[in-house]
mmCIF file of C-alpha atoms in Angstrom:
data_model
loop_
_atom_site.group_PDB
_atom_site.id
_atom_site.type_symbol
_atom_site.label_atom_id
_atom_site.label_comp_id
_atom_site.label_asym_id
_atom_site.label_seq_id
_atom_site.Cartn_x
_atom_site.Cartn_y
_atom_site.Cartn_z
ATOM 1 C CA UNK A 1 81.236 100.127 98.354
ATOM 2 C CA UNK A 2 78.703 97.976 99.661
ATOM 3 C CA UNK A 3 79.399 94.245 100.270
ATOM 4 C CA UNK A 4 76.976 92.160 98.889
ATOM 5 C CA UNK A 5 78.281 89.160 100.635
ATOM 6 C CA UNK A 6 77.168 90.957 103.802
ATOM 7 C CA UNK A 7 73.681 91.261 102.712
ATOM 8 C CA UNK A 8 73.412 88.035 102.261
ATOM 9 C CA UNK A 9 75.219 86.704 104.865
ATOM 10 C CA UNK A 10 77.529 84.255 103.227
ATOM 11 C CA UNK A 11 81.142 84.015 102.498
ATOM 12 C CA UNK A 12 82.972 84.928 99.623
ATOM 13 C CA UNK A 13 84.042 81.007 99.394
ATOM 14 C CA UNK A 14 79.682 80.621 98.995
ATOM 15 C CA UNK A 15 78.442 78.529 96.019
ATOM 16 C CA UNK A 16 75.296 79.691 93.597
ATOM 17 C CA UNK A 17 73.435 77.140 95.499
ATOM 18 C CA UNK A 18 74.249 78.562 99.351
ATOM 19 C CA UNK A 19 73.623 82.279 97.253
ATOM 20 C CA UNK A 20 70.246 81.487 96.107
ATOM 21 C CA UNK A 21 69.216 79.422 99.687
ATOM 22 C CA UNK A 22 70.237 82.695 100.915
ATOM 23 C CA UNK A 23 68.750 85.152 98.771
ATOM 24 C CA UNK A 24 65.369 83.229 99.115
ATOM 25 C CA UNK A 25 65.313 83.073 102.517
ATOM 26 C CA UNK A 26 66.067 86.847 102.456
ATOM 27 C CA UNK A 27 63.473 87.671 100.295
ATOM 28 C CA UNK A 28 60.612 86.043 101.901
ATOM 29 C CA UNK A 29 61.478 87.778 104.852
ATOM 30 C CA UNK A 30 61.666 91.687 103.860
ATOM 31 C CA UNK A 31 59.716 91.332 100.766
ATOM 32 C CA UNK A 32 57.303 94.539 100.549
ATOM 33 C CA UNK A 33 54.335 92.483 101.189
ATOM 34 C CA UNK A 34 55.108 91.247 104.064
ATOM 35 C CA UNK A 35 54.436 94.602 106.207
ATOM 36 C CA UNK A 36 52.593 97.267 104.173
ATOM 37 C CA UNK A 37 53.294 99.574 106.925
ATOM 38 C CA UNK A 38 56.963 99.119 107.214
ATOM 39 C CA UNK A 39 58.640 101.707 104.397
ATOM 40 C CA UNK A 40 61.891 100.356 104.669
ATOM 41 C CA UNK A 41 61.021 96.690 103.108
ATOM 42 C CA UNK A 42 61.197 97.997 99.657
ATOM 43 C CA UNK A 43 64.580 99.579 99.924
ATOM 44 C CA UNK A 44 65.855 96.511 101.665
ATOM 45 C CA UNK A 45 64.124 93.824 98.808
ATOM 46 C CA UNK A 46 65.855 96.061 96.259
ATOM 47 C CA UNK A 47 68.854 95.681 97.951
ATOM 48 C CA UNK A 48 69.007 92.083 98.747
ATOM 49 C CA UNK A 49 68.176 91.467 94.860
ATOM 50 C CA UNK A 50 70.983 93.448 94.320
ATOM 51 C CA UNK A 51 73.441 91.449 95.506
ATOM 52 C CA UNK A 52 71.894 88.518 94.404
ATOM 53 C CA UNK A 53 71.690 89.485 90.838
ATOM 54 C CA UNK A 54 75.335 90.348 91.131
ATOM 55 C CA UNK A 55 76.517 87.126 92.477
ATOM 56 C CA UNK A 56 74.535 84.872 91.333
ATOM 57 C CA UNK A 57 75.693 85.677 87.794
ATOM 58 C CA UNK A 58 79.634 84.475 87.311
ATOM 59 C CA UNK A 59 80.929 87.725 84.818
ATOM 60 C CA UNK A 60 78.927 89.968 87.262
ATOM 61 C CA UNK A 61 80.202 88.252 90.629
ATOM 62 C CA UNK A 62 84.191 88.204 88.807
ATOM 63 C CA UNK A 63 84.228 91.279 87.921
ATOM 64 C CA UNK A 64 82.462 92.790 91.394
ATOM 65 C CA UNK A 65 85.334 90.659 93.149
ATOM 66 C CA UNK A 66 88.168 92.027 91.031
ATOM 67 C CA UNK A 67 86.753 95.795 91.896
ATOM 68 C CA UNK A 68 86.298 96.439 87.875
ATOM 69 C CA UNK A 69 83.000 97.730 88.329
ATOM 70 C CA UNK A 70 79.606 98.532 90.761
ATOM 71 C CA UNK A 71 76.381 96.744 90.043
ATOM 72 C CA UNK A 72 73.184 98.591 91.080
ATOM 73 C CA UNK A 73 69.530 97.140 90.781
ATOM 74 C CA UNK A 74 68.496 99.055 87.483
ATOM 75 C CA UNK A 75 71.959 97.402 85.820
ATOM 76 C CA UNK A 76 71.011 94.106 86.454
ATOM 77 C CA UNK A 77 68.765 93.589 82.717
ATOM 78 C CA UNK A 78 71.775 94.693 81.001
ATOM 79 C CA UNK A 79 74.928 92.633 80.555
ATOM 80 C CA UNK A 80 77.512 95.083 78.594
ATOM 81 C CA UNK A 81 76.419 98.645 80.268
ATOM 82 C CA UNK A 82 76.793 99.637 84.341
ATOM 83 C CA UNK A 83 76.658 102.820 85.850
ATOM 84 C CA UNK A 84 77.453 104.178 89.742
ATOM 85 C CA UNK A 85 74.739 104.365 91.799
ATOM 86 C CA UNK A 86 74.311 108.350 94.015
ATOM 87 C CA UNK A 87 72.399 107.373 96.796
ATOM 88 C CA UNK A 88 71.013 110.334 99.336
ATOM 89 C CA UNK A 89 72.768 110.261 102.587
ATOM 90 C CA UNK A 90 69.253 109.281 104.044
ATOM 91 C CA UNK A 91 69.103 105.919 102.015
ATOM 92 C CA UNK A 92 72.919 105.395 102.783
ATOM 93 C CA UNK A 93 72.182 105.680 106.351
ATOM 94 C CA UNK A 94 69.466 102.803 106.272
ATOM 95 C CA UNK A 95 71.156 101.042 103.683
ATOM 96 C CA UNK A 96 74.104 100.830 106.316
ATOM 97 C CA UNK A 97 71.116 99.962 108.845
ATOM 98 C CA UNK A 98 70.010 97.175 107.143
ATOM 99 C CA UNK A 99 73.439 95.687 106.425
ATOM 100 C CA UNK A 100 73.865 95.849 110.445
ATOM 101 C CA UNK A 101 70.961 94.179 111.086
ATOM 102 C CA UNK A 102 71.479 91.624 108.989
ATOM 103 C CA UNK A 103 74.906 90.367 110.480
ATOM 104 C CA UNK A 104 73.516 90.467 113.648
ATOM 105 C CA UNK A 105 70.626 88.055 112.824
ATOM 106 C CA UNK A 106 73.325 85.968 111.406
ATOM 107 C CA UNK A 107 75.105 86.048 114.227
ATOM 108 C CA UNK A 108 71.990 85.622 116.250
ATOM 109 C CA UNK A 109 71.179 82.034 114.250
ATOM 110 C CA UNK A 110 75.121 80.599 114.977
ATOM 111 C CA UNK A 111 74.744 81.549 118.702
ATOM 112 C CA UNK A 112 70.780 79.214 118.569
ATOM 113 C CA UNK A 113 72.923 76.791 116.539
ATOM 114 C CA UNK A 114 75.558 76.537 119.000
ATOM 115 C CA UNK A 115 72.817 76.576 121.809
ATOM 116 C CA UNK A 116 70.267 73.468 120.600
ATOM 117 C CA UNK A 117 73.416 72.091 119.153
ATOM 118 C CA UNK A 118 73.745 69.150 122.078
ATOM 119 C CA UNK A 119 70.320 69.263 121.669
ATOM 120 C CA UNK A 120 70.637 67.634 118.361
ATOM 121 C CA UNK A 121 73.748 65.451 118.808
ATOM 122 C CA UNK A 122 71.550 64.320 122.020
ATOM 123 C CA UNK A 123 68.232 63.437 119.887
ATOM 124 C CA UNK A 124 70.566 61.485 117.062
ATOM 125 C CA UNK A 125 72.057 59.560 119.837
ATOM 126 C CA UNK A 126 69.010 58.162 121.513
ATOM 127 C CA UNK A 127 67.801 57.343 117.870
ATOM 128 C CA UNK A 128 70.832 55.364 117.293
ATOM 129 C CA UNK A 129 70.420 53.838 120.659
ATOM 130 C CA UNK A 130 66.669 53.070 120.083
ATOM 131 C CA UNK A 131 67.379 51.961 116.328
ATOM 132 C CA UNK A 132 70.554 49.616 117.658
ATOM 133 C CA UNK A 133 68.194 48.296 120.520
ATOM 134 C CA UNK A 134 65.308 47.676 118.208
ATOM 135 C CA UNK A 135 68.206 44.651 115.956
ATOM 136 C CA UNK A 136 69.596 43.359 119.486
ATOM 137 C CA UNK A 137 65.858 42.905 120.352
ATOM 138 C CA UNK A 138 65.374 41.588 116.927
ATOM 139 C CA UNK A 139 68.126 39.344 116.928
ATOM 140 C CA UNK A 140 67.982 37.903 120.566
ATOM 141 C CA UNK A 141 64.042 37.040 119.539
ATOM 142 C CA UNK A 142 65.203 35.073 116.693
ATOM 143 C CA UNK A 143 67.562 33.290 118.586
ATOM 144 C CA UNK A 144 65.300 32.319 121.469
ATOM 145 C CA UNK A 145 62.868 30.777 118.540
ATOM 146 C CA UNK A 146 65.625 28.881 117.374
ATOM 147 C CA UNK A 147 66.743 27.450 120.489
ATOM 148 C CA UNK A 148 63.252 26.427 121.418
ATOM 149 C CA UNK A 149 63.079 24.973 118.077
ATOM 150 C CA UNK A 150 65.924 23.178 119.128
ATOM 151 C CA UNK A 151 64.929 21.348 122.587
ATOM 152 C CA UNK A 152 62.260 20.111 119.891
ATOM 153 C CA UNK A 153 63.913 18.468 117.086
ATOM 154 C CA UNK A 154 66.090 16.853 119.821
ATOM 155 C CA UNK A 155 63.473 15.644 121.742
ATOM 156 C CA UNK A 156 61.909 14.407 118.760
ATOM 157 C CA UNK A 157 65.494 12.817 117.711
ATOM 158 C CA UNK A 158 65.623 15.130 114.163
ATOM 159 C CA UNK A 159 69.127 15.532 115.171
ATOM 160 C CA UNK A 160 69.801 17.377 110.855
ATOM 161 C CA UNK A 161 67.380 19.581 112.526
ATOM 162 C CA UNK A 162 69.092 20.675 115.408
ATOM 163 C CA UNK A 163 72.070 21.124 113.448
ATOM 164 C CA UNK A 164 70.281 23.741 111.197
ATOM 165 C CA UNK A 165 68.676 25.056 114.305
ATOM 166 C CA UNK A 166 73.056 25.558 116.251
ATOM 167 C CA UNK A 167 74.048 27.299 112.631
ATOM 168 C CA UNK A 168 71.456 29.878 113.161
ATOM 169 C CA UNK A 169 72.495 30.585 116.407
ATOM 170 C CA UNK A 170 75.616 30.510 115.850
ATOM 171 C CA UNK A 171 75.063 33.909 113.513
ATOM 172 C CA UNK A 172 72.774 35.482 115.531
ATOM 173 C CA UNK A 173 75.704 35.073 118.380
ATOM 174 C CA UNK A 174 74.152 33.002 120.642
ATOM 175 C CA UNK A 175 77.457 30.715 121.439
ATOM 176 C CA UNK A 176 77.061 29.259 124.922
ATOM 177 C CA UNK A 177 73.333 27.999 123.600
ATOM 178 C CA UNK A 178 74.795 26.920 120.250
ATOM 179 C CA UNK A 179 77.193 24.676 122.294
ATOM 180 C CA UNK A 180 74.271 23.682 124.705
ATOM 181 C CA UNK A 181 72.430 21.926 121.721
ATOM 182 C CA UNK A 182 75.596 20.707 120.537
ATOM 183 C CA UNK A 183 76.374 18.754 123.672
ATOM 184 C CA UNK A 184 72.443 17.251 122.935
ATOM 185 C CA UNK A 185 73.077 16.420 119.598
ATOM 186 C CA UNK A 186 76.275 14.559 121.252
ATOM 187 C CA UNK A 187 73.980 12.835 123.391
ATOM 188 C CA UNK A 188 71.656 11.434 120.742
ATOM 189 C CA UNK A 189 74.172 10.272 118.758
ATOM 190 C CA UNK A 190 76.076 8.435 122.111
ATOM 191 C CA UNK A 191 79.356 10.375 121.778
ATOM 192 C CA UNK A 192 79.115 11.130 125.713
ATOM 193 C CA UNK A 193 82.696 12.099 126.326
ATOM 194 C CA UNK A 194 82.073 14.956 123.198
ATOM 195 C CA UNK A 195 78.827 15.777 124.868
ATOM 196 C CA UNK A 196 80.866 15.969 128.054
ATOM 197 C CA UNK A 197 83.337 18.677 126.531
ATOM 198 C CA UNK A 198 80.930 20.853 125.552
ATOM 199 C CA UNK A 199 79.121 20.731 128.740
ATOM 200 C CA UNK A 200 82.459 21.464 131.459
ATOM 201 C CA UNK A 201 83.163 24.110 128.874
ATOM 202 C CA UNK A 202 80.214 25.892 129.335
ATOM 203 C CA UNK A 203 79.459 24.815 132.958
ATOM 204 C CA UNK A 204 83.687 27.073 133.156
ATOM 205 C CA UNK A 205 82.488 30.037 131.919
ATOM 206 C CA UNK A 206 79.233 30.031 133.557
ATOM 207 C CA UNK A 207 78.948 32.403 136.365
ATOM 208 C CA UNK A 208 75.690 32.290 137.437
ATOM 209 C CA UNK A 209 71.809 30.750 136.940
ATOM 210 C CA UNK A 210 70.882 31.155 133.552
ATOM 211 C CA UNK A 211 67.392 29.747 131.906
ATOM 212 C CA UNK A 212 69.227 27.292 129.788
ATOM 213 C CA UNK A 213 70.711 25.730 132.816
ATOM 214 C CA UNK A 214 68.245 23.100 133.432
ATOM 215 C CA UNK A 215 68.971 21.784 129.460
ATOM 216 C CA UNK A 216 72.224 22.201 130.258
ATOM 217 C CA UNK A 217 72.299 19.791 133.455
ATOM 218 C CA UNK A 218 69.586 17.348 131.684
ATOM 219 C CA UNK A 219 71.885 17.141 128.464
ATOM 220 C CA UNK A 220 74.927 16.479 131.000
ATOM 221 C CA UNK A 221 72.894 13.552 133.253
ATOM 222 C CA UNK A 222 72.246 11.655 130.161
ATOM 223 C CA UNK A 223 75.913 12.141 129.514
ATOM 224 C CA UNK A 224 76.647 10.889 132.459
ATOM 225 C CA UNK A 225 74.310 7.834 131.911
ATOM 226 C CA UNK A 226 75.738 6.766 128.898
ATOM 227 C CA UNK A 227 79.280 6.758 130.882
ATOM 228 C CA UNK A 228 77.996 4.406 133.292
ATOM 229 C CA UNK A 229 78.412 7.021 136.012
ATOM 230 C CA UNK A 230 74.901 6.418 138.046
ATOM 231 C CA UNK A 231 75.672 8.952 140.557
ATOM 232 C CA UNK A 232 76.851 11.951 138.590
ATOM 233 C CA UNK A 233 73.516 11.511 136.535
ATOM 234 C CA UNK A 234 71.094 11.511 139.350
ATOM 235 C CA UNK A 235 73.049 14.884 140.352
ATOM 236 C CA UNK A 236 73.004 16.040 137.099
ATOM 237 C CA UNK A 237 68.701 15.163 136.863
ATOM 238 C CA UNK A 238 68.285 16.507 140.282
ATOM 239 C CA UNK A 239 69.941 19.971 139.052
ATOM 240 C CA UNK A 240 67.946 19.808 135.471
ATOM 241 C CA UNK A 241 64.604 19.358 137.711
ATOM 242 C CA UNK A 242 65.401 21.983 140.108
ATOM 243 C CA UNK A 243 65.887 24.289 137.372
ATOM 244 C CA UNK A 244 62.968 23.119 135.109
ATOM 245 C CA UNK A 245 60.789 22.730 138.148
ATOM 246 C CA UNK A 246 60.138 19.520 137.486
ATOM 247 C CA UNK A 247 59.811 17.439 133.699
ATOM 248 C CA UNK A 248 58.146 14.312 133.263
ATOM 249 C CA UNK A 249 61.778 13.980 130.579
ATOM 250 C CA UNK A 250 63.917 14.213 133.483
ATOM 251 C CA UNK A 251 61.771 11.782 135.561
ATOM 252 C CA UNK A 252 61.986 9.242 132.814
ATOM 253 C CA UNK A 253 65.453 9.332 133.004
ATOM 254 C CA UNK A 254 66.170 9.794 136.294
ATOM 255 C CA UNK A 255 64.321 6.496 136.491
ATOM 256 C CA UNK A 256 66.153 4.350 134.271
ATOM 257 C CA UNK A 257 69.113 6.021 136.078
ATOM 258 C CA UNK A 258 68.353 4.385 139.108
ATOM 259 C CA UNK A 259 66.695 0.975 137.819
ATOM 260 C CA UNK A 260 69.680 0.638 134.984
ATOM 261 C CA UNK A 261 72.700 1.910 136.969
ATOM 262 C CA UNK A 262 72.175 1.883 140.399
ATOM 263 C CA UNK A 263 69.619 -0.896 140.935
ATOM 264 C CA UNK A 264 67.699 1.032 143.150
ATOM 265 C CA UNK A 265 63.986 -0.108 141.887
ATOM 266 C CA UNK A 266 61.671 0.972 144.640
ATOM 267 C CA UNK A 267 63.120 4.806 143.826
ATOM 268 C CA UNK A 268 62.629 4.123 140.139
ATOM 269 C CA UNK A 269 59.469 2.868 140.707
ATOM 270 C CA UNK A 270 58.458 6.258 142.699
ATOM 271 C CA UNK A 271 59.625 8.590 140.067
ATOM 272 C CA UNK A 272 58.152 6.596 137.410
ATOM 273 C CA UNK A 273 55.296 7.203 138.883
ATOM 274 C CA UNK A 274 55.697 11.254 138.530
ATOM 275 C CA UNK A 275 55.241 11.313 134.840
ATOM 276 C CA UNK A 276 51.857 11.757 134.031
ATOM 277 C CA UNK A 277 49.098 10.217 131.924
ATOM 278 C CA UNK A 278 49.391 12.028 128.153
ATOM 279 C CA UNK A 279 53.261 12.559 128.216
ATOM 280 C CA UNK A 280 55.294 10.859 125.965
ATOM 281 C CA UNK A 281 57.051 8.779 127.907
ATOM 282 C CA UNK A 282 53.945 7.367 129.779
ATOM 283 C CA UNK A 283 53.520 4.181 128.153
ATOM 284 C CA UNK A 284 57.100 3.567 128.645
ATOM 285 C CA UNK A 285 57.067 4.605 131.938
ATOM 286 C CA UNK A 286 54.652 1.984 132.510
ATOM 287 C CA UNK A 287 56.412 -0.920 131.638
ATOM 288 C CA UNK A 288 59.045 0.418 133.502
ATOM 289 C CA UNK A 289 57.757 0.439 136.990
ATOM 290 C CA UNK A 290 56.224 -3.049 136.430
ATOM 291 C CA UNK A 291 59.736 -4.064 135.692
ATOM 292 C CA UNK A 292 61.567 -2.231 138.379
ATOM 293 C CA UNK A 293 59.188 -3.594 140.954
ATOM 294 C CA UNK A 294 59.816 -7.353 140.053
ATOM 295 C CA UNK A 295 63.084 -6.455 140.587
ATOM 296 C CA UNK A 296 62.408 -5.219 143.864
ATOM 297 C CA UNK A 297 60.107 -8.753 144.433
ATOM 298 C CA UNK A 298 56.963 -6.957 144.100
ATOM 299 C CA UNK A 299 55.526 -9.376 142.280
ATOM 300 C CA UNK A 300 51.336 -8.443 142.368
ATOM 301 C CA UNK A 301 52.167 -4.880 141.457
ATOM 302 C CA UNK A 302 54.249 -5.293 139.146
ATOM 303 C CA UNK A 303 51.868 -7.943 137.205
ATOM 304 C CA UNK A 304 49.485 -4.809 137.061
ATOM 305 C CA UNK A 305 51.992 -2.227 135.731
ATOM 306 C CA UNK A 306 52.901 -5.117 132.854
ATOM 307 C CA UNK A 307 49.507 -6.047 132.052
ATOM 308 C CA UNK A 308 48.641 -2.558 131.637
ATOM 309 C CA UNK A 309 51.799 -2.010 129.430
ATOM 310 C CA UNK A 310 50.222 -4.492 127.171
ATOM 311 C CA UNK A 311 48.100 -1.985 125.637
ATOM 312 C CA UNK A 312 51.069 -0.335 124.589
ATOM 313 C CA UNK A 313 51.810 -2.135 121.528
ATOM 314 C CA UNK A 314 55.181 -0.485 120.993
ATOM 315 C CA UNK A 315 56.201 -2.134 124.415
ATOM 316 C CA UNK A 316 54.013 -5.606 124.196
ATOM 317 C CA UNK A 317 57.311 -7.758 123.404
ATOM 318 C CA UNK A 318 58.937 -6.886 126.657
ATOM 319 C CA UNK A 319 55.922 -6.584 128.617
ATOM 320 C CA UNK A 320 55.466 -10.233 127.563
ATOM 321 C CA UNK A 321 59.025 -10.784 128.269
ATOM 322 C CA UNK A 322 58.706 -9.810 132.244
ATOM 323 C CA UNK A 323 55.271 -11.435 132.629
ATOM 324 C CA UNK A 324 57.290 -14.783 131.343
ATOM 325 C CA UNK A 325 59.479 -13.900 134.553
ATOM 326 C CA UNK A 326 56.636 -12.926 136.461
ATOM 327 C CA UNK A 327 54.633 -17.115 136.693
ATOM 328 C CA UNK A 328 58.364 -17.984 136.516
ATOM 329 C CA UNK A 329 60.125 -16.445 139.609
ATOM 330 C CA UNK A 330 56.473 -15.839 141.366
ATOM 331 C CA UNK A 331 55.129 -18.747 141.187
ATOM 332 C CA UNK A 332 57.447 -21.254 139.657
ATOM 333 C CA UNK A 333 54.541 -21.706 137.209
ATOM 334 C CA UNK A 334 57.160 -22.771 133.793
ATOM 335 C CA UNK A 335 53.780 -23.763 131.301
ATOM 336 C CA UNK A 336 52.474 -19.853 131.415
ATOM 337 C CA UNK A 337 56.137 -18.315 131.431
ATOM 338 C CA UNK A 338 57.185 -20.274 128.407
ATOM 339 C CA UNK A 339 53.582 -19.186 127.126
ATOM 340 C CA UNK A 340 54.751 -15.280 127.051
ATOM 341 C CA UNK A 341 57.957 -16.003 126.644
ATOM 342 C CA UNK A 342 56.867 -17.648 123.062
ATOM 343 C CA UNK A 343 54.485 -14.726 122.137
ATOM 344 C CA UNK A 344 57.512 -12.177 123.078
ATOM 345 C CA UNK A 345 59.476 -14.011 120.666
ATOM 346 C CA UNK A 346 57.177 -14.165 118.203
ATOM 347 C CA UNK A 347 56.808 -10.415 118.875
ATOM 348 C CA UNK A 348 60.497 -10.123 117.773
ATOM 349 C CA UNK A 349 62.388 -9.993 121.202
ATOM 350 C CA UNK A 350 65.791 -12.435 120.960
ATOM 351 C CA UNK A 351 66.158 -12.714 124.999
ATOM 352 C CA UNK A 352 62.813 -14.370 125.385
ATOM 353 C CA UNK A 353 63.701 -17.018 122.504
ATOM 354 C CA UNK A 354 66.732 -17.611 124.267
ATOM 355 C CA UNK A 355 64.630 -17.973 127.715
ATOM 356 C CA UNK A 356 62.230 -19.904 125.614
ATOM 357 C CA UNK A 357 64.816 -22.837 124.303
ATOM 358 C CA UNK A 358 66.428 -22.985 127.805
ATOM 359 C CA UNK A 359 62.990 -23.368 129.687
ATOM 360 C CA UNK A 360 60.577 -24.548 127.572
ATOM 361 C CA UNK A 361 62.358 -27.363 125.017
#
């Protein structure tokens, strides 16, 4: 008895959709079309539809399983009659031809299978690769935006801002950097020994240079200058600048580092002098070297740097304020120091009503 599983190259465990994927494929290939020339197609088609019409049917493919009967082709528009088959021993022989051709071309596709198999596995893996590479990319380019975003709002003091901006990268994973703008959002508020925290934690499990480190050092000198500690800011500032290579921020600060904490004016003077015309903190820096060089008894130049930072009108009270100390300390001239000192007061300043009553009443 012929097996019709064999013909079509499945197993007896094969559902009608695996029977008719394999009947279909079968067909296109040895239909009688397909070579003209080729006798044997015909014989083979029959054949295949054969077995197909056998199996694919359920009463058909139980009863050819329990042996109660043999399908042929011509039985296959009847349901209630069947009838054996005599085939020639010609047609047996190349019916038993075509049955070993076709397991071999089975066994031909498993051994391709198990050939490109790696092939495949290989192909899904650098997909997965490219597709997982493709979200860390994502995701690392969506932090970056946020931290830069960041640096801003805390440079512009929108501290609610920066919060929003350490949640986000806090879920795209971005810890040490979430902690970084932490320690700056520390800072601006004046909790320096929080900001401080954050900072030696980060500055522990640091290993090496990263391109956060010059925030990182900046955010720990102003730390450091709200402690009072003039000397572990300037390190800290000198560190930020190295890193930043150079930023008229960390001049400004470095500045009023040494004019605040360390009383060192003529260096204040000199780095105030860095920050250049169209930054931020130029006006400010201004006043500030006029002010750091009457400290250091540079009286002339420092009138200039004041009288310039009266065009400022953010700074105008305490730029009238020194210029009061200025005809006072320069040139013991008391009628034009009490006259500043007067319009500083009027300008809203309390220490140059206080000079005022104790100099000029």
């Amino acid at each position: 008895m012929d097996n019709y599983y064999n013909i079509l190259g499945i197993d007896r465990s094969a559902g009608k959709k695996e029977i008719k994927k394999a009947y279909l494929t079968l067909a296109k290939k040895y239909h009688p079309d397909v070579d003209k020339n080729d006798s044997t197609l015909e014989d083979k088609f029959k054949l295949i539809n054969e077995a197909y019409n056998t199996l694919y049917d359920d009463s058909k493919k139980f009863q050819y399983d329990n042996g109660l009967t043999y399908f042929t082709f011509h039985n296959t528009t009847s349901s209630n009659t069947s009838e054996r088959r005599n085939y020639s021993q010609e047609t047996n022989r190349k019916r038993e031809k075509y049955k070993t051709h076709v397991q071999a071309e089975a066994k031909k596709e498993k051994r391709q299978y198990k050939k490109f198999a790696p092939y495949i596995v290989g192909g899904y893996v650098v997909a997965m690769i490219g597709l997982i590479s493709f979200f860390v990319h994502r995701q690392s380019k969506l932090a970056d935006e946020a931290y830069s975003s960041a640096l801003t709002n805390l440079k512009e003091n929108r501290v609610r801002l920066a919060h929003q901006n350490v949640q986000e990268l806090l879920e795209y994973e971005d810890y040490t950097r979430a902690e970084v703008i932490q320690a700056g959002i520390e800072v601006l508020s004046k909790k320096s020994s929080t900001a401080l925290h954050y900072i030696r934690k980060i500055e522990d499990d640091l290993k090496e240079e990263t391109p956060y480190s010059g925030d990182l050092y900046y955010f720990k000198g102003r730390a450091m200058y709200l402690e009072g500690d003039g000397i572990g800011a300037v390190q800290a500032f000198e560190k930020a600048y190295k890193y930043n290579n150079g930023d008229d921020v960390i001049d400004f600060w470095l500045g009023k580092t040494y004019n605040d904490l360390l009383l060192e004016y003529d260096k204040a003077a000199k780095v105030f002098q860095k920050i250049p015309q169209g930054s931020p903190y130029y006006d400010e820096s201004i006043l500030l070297i006029g002010i750091s060089l009457q400290h250091n008894r540079q009286f002339n130049l420092s009138q200039r740097y004041l009288l310039q930072a009266l065009n400022a009108k953010k700074h105008q009270a305490l730029a009238n304020y020194y210029l009061g100390w200025h005809y006072k300390l320069s040139q013991n001239n008391a009628n034009k120091a009490c006259i500043y000192w007067e319009t500083s007061a009027k300008q809203g300043y309390a220490e140059a009503l206080y000079q005022y009553r104790r100099h000029c009443q």
